[in-house]
Structure formats: C-alpha cells, structure tokens
Amino acid sequence: MANERLRALEEVEKEIATVLQCAGNIVLELSKDKHNASHLDRQLVQFQSSINRVESELSGQIRYLTQVATGQPHEGSTYSARKDCQMALNRAEYAKVKLGELGRTCEVMLEQQQQTAATTAAAAAAAAAAATAAAAATTTTTAATAAAAADMRAESKSVTSLKIFSYIFCIVITFFSLSSVHFWVYIFFNLVVIFLFMCIAGPM
C-alpha cells in the first residue's frame, strides 16, 4: 500500500511537469504575432486535464493523510499497528533492562551468601581442628598422667621390695652379729647394716 502511494505521488509529479510545460507552450504561442488557434486549444485541453488529475490525486492523498494522522485504524493503514509494535518494543526493552538489574542484584546477593558460607565453613573447620587438637592434648595428658602413675606405682613397688629386702638383710646380719664373739665385729656389722639400709632402702 505504501509503494502504491509513492507511485501515485510520482505520477502527480509528472502531471505537474506536464501542466507547467503546457502553460509554457501556451504563453509562448500567445507571444507570437500570429498564433495557431488549434495548437492553443490542444495545449489548453491537455493543461486542464492535467490540472484536474493533479487536483483529484492530491485531494485523495490529503484525505489519506487526514485519516492516517488521527492514529485510528483504517483500511490500508499500518500506522496504528506500527505504533503498537514500537510501544511493545519499548516495553520489552524496559523489561530487559529491569531483568538485567535484577540479575546483577541476584548475583551480588549470591556472591555474598557464598562468601558468608565459606567464612562459616572455615570457622567451623578451625573450631573442629581446635577441638580435635584439644582432645588429642587431653588424651596425651591423660596417657602421660597414667604412665607417670604407673611408673610411680612400679617405683613404689620396687622401693617397697628393696625395703623389705633391706629389713630381712638387716635381721640376718644382726643375728649373725649377735652370735659373734668379738664386739668390734658386732659394731662393724651394725654399721654396714645402717649404711646399706640408708643407701639401698632409702627413707620410709
């Protein structure tokens, strides 16, 4: 439809050129001393017919433009559809921009959540490691304490055994000393018993 309107306007332009040519021929013929009446009549008829066609076509174009300029749909017009399409494109572009902003906001929030989760996980891992280390230290301390207690018990048993052995040895030496005839031998054996008792058995 638009191409037909353009072709009609091109035809109107040609008719206007014909009108101007006819008017020029008529003026040229009238400027002569002896003009040709039949030639003038033919130019006049062509001039009038061209003028009528130009007037009719321009009137139709004006009516068409009047209908199109209202913005209301009519037969052969695509103005309203184009306007609606352009408005739809504008709304789609606006929605695209808003969706892009929403997407960027969601990405920022997701990054913040990931950072928070990573920080929480790191803190939990550190706490677990600290708890494990504390448990290991407690276990080690407990084991060391138990080992020390076992050593002390073993040492206590050994000392007790040595003391018992010293007492028995002292009794035996004393018995042999008492049965001895010499006094100095008795004194010597007593000193030996005291020395052995102090060195081997230790204090009670």
mmCIF file of C-alpha atoms in Angstrom:
data_model
loop_
_atom_site.group_PDB
_atom_site.id
_atom_site.type_symbol
_atom_site.label_atom_id
_atom_site.label_comp_id
_atom_site.label_asym_id
_atom_site.label_seq_id
_atom_site.Cartn_x
_atom_site.Cartn_y
_atom_site.Cartn_z
ATOM 1 C CA MET A 1 0.000 0.000 0.000
ATOM 2 C CA ALA A 2 2.816 2.411 0.784
ATOM 3 C CA ASN A 3 4.510 1.657 -2.564
ATOM 4 C CA GLU A 4 1.265 2.388 -4.395
ATOM 5 C CA ARG A 5 1.010 5.726 -2.614
ATOM 6 C CA LEU A 6 4.555 6.586 -3.623
ATOM 7 C CA ARG A 7 3.900 5.647 -7.247
ATOM 8 C CA ALA A 8 0.767 7.820 -7.218
ATOM 9 C CA LEU A 9 2.789 10.763 -5.935
ATOM 10 C CA GLU A 10 5.355 10.185 -8.686
ATOM 11 C CA GLU A 11 2.539 10.300 -11.265
ATOM 12 C CA VAL A 12 1.285 13.533 -9.718
ATOM 13 C CA GLU A 13 4.782 14.968 -10.042
ATOM 14 C CA LYS A 14 4.828 14.046 -13.752
ATOM 15 C CA GLU A 15 1.405 15.631 -14.250
ATOM 16 C CA ILE A 16 2.617 18.838 -12.610
ATOM 17 C CA ALA A 17 5.571 18.876 -15.002
ATOM 18 C CA THR A 18 3.126 18.414 -17.914
ATOM 19 C CA VAL A 19 0.979 21.282 -16.602
ATOM 20 C CA LEU A 20 3.991 23.571 -16.455
ATOM 21 C CA GLN A 21 5.061 22.533 -19.936
ATOM 22 C CA CYS A 22 1.594 23.168 -21.363
ATOM 23 C CA ALA A 23 1.427 26.556 -19.654
ATOM 24 C CA GLY A 24 4.810 27.453 -21.095
ATOM 25 C CA ASN A 25 3.746 26.395 -24.602
ATOM 26 C CA ILE A 26 0.547 28.428 -24.349
ATOM 27 C CA VAL A 27 2.426 31.543 -23.209
ATOM 28 C CA LEU A 28 4.976 31.029 -25.978
ATOM 29 C CA GLU A 29 2.242 30.635 -28.588
ATOM 30 C CA LEU A 30 0.396 33.735 -27.347
ATOM 31 C CA SER A 31 3.592 35.780 -27.528
ATOM 32 C CA LYS A 32 3.719 35.274 -31.288
ATOM 33 C CA ASP A 33 2.221 37.787 -33.679
ATOM 34 C CA LYS A 34 0.280 35.079 -35.473
ATOM 35 C CA HIS A 35 -0.614 32.226 -33.120
ATOM 36 C CA ASN A 36 -2.074 28.839 -34.045
ATOM 37 C CA ALA A 37 -5.532 28.514 -32.553
ATOM 38 C CA SER A 38 -5.734 24.721 -32.886
ATOM 39 C CA HIS A 39 -2.370 24.297 -31.147
ATOM 40 C CA LEU A 40 -3.527 26.580 -28.364
ATOM 41 C CA ASP A 41 -6.726 24.548 -27.990
ATOM 42 C CA ARG A 42 -4.822 21.273 -27.732
ATOM 43 C CA GLN A 43 -2.405 22.720 -25.155
ATOM 44 C CA LEU A 44 -5.322 24.152 -23.194
ATOM 45 C CA VAL A 45 -7.208 20.840 -23.154
ATOM 46 C CA GLN A 46 -4.065 18.988 -22.006
ATOM 47 C CA PHE A 47 -3.400 21.657 -19.389
ATOM 48 C CA GLN A 48 -6.938 21.398 -17.967
ATOM 49 C CA SER A 49 -6.938 17.597 -17.930
ATOM 50 C CA SER A 50 -3.552 17.527 -16.186
ATOM 51 C CA ILE A 51 -4.740 20.098 -13.661
ATOM 52 C CA ASN A 52 -7.860 18.022 -12.940
ATOM 53 C CA ARG A 53 -5.824 14.852 -12.449
ATOM 54 C CA VAL A 54 -3.365 16.645 -10.146
ATOM 55 C CA GLU A 55 -6.206 18.128 -8.118
ATOM 56 C CA SER A 56 -8.001 14.797 -7.824
ATOM 57 C CA GLU A 57 -4.887 12.864 -6.838
ATOM 58 C CA LEU A 58 -3.749 15.481 -4.333
ATOM 59 C CA SER A 59 -7.226 15.536 -2.783
ATOM 60 C CA GLY A 60 -7.059 11.759 -2.356
ATOM 61 C CA GLN A 61 -3.623 11.994 -0.800
ATOM 62 C CA ILE A 62 -4.812 14.708 1.576
ATOM 63 C CA ARG A 63 -7.794 12.590 2.635
ATOM 64 C CA TYR A 64 -5.473 9.620 3.184
ATOM 65 C CA LEU A 65 -3.065 11.689 5.280
ATOM 66 C CA THR A 66 -6.007 13.049 7.272
ATOM 67 C CA GLN A 67 -7.098 9.509 8.102
ATOM 68 C CA VAL A 68 -3.588 8.385 8.942
ATOM 69 C CA ALA A 69 -2.851 11.402 11.141
ATOM 70 C CA THR A 70 -5.712 10.553 13.539
ATOM 71 C CA GLY A 71 -3.955 7.443 14.803
ATOM 72 C CA GLN A 72 -7.113 5.361 14.341
ATOM 73 C CA PRO A 73 -7.002 2.085 12.381
ATOM 74 C CA HIS A 74 -8.434 2.204 8.896
ATOM 75 C CA GLU A 75 -8.284 0.220 5.698
ATOM 76 C CA GLY A 76 -4.836 0.300 4.106
ATOM 77 C CA SER A 77 -3.116 1.987 7.056
ATOM 78 C CA THR A 78 -0.366 0.374 9.136
ATOM 79 C CA TYR A 79 0.338 3.396 11.322
ATOM 80 C CA SER A 80 -1.577 2.120 14.346
ATOM 81 C CA ALA A 81 -0.013 -1.343 14.111
ATOM 82 C CA ARG A 82 3.451 0.166 13.788
ATOM 83 C CA LYS A 83 2.807 2.424 16.750
ATOM 84 C CA ASP A 84 1.627 -0.529 18.871
ATOM 85 C CA CYS A 85 4.653 -2.544 17.753
ATOM 86 C CA GLN A 86 7.003 0.289 18.695
ATOM 87 C CA MET A 87 5.364 0.633 22.100
ATOM 88 C CA ALA A 88 5.679 -3.122 22.625
ATOM 89 C CA LEU A 89 9.361 -2.951 21.689
ATOM 90 C CA ASN A 90 9.866 -0.105 24.154
ATOM 91 C CA ARG A 91 8.167 -2.090 26.920
ATOM 92 C CA ALA A 92 10.241 -5.167 26.066
ATOM 93 C CA GLU A 93 13.453 -3.104 26.206
ATOM 94 C CA TYR A 94 12.406 -1.653 29.572
ATOM 95 C CA ALA A 95 11.648 -5.143 30.894
ATOM 96 C CA LYS A 96 15.040 -6.323 29.593
ATOM 97 C CA VAL A 97 16.817 -3.525 31.466
ATOM 98 C CA LYS A 98 14.944 -4.274 34.686
ATOM 99 C CA LEU A 99 15.629 -8.007 34.374
ATOM 100 C CA GLY A 100 19.319 -7.239 33.857
ATOM 101 C CA GLU A 101 19.361 -5.123 37.021
ATOM 102 C CA LEU A 102 17.554 -7.895 38.921
ATOM 103 C CA GLY A 103 20.051 -10.459 37.631
ATOM 104 C CA ARG A 104 23.004 -8.348 38.759
ATOM 105 C CA THR A 105 21.392 -7.876 42.185
ATOM 106 C CA CYS A 106 20.861 -11.640 42.498
ATOM 107 C CA GLU A 107 24.489 -12.277 41.510
ATOM 108 C CA VAL A 108 25.718 -9.858 44.190
ATOM 109 C CA MET A 109 23.488 -11.495 46.813
ATOM 110 C CA LEU A 110 24.658 -14.964 45.729
ATOM 111 C CA GLU A 111 28.310 -13.915 45.976
ATOM 112 C CA GLN A 112 27.688 -12.514 49.466
ATOM 113 C CA GLN A 113 25.968 -15.752 50.528
ATOM 114 C CA GLN A 114 28.843 -17.811 49.126
ATOM 115 C CA GLN A 115 31.380 -15.664 50.972
ATOM 116 C CA THR A 116 29.372 -15.984 54.198
ATOM 117 C CA ALA A 117 29.097 -19.752 53.743
ATOM 118 C CA ALA A 118 32.830 -20.017 53.058
ATOM 119 C CA THR A 119 33.622 -17.948 56.151
ATOM 120 C CA THR A 120 31.273 -20.061 58.270
ATOM 121 C CA ALA A 121 32.769 -23.280 56.899
ATOM 122 C CA ALA A 122 36.296 -22.024 57.600
ATOM 123 C CA ALA A 123 35.321 -21.057 61.146
ATOM 124 C CA ALA A 124 33.671 -24.447 61.683
ATOM 125 C CA ALA A 125 36.757 -26.223 60.321
ATOM 126 C CA ALA A 126 39.011 -24.169 62.586
ATOM 127 C CA ALA A 127 36.783 -24.915 65.583
ATOM 128 C CA ALA A 128 36.771 -28.625 64.714
ATOM 129 C CA ALA A 129 40.557 -28.606 64.347
ATOM 130 C CA ALA A 130 40.919 -26.815 67.673
ATOM 131 C CA ALA A 131 38.551 -29.291 69.327
ATOM 132 C CA THR A 132 40.485 -32.197 67.814
ATOM 133 C CA ALA A 133 43.782 -30.720 68.982
ATOM 134 C CA ALA A 134 42.357 -30.137 72.456
ATOM 135 C CA ALA A 135 41.031 -33.696 72.575
ATOM 136 C CA ALA A 136 44.399 -35.016 71.405
ATOM 137 C CA ALA A 137 46.188 -32.903 74.006
ATOM 138 C CA THR A 138 43.788 -34.115 76.689
ATOM 139 C CA THR A 139 44.314 -37.720 75.586
ATOM 140 C CA THR A 140 48.076 -37.225 75.572
ATOM 141 C CA THR A 141 47.985 -35.612 79.012
ATOM 142 C CA THR A 142 45.791 -38.397 80.335
ATOM 143 C CA ALA A 143 48.098 -41.036 78.868
ATOM 144 C CA ALA A 144 51.156 -39.269 80.282
ATOM 145 C CA THR A 145 49.480 -38.998 83.678
ATOM 146 C CA ALA A 146 48.542 -42.668 83.576
ATOM 147 C CA ALA A 147 52.080 -43.610 82.528
ATOM 148 C CA ALA A 148 53.542 -41.460 85.295
ATOM 149 C CA ALA A 149 51.165 -43.028 87.809
ATOM 150 C CA ALA A 150 52.124 -46.493 86.554
ATOM 151 C CA ASP A 151 55.805 -45.588 86.832
ATOM 152 C CA MET A 152 55.247 -44.243 90.318
ATOM 153 C CA ARG A 153 53.393 -47.415 91.291
ATOM 154 C CA ALA A 154 56.180 -49.562 89.812
ATOM 155 C CA GLU A 155 58.813 -47.471 91.557
ATOM 156 C CA SER A 156 56.856 -47.650 94.791
ATOM 157 C CA LYS A 157 56.657 -51.431 94.452
ATOM 158 C CA SER A 158 60.404 -51.575 93.718
ATOM 159 C CA VAL A 159 61.225 -49.372 96.704
ATOM 160 C CA THR A 160 58.937 -51.411 98.891
ATOM 161 C CA SER A 161 60.630 -54.608 97.701
ATOM 162 C CA LEU A 162 64.048 -53.084 98.387
ATOM 163 C CA LYS A 163 62.961 -52.023 101.856
ATOM 164 C CA ILE A 164 61.665 -55.481 102.615
ATOM 165 C CA PHE A 165 64.904 -56.970 101.322
ATOM 166 C CA SER A 166 66.904 -54.483 103.454
ATOM 167 C CA TYR A 167 64.900 -55.361 106.569
ATOM 168 C CA ILE A 168 65.489 -59.059 106.005
ATOM 169 C CA PHE A 169 69.184 -58.422 105.330
ATOM 170 C CA CYS A 170 69.461 -56.323 108.487
ATOM 171 C CA ILE A 171 67.798 -59.035 110.551
ATOM 172 C CA VAL A 172 70.140 -61.660 109.158
ATOM 173 C CA ILE A 173 73.253 -59.502 109.741
ATOM 174 C CA THR A 174 72.080 -58.674 113.270
ATOM 175 C CA PHE A 175 71.516 -62.316 114.028
ATOM 176 C CA PHE A 176 74.982 -63.221 112.826
ATOM 177 C CA SER A 177 76.445 -60.255 114.756
ATOM 178 C CA LEU A 178 74.812 -61.312 117.984
ATOM 179 C CA SER A 179 76.138 -64.783 117.561
ATOM 180 C CA SER A 180 79.651 -63.434 117.006
ATOM 181 C CA VAL A 181 82.138 -63.482 119.837
ATOM 182 C CA HIS A 182 84.008 -60.275 119.062
ATOM 183 C CA PHE A 183 82.439 -56.939 119.994
ATOM 184 C CA TRP A 184 84.103 -54.988 117.206
ATOM 185 C CA VAL A 185 82.822 -57.408 114.677
ATOM 186 C CA TYR A 186 79.338 -56.738 116.025
ATOM 187 C CA ILE A 187 79.857 -52.954 115.710
ATOM 188 C CA PHE A 188 81.208 -53.307 112.187
ATOM 189 C CA PHE A 189 78.266 -55.398 111.048
ATOM 190 C CA ASN A 190 75.844 -52.871 112.563
ATOM 191 C CA LEU A 191 77.490 -50.003 110.681
ATOM 192 C CA VAL A 192 77.334 -51.999 107.474
ATOM 193 C CA VAL A 193 73.654 -52.691 108.074
ATOM 194 C CA ILE A 194 72.912 -48.989 108.712
ATOM 195 C CA PHE A 195 74.852 -47.918 105.619
ATOM 196 C CA LEU A 196 73.115 -50.458 103.391
ATOM 197 C CA PHE A 197 69.762 -49.549 104.837
ATOM 198 C CA MET A 198 70.316 -45.822 104.117
ATOM 199 C CA CYS A 199 71.734 -46.306 100.606
ATOM 200 C CA ILE A 200 69.510 -49.067 99.269
ATOM 201 C CA ALA A 201 66.185 -48.760 101.046
ATOM 202 C CA GLY A 202 66.038 -45.008 101.411
ATOM 203 C CA PRO A 203 63.707 -43.181 103.818
ATOM 204 C CA MET A 204 60.355 -44.703 104.718
#
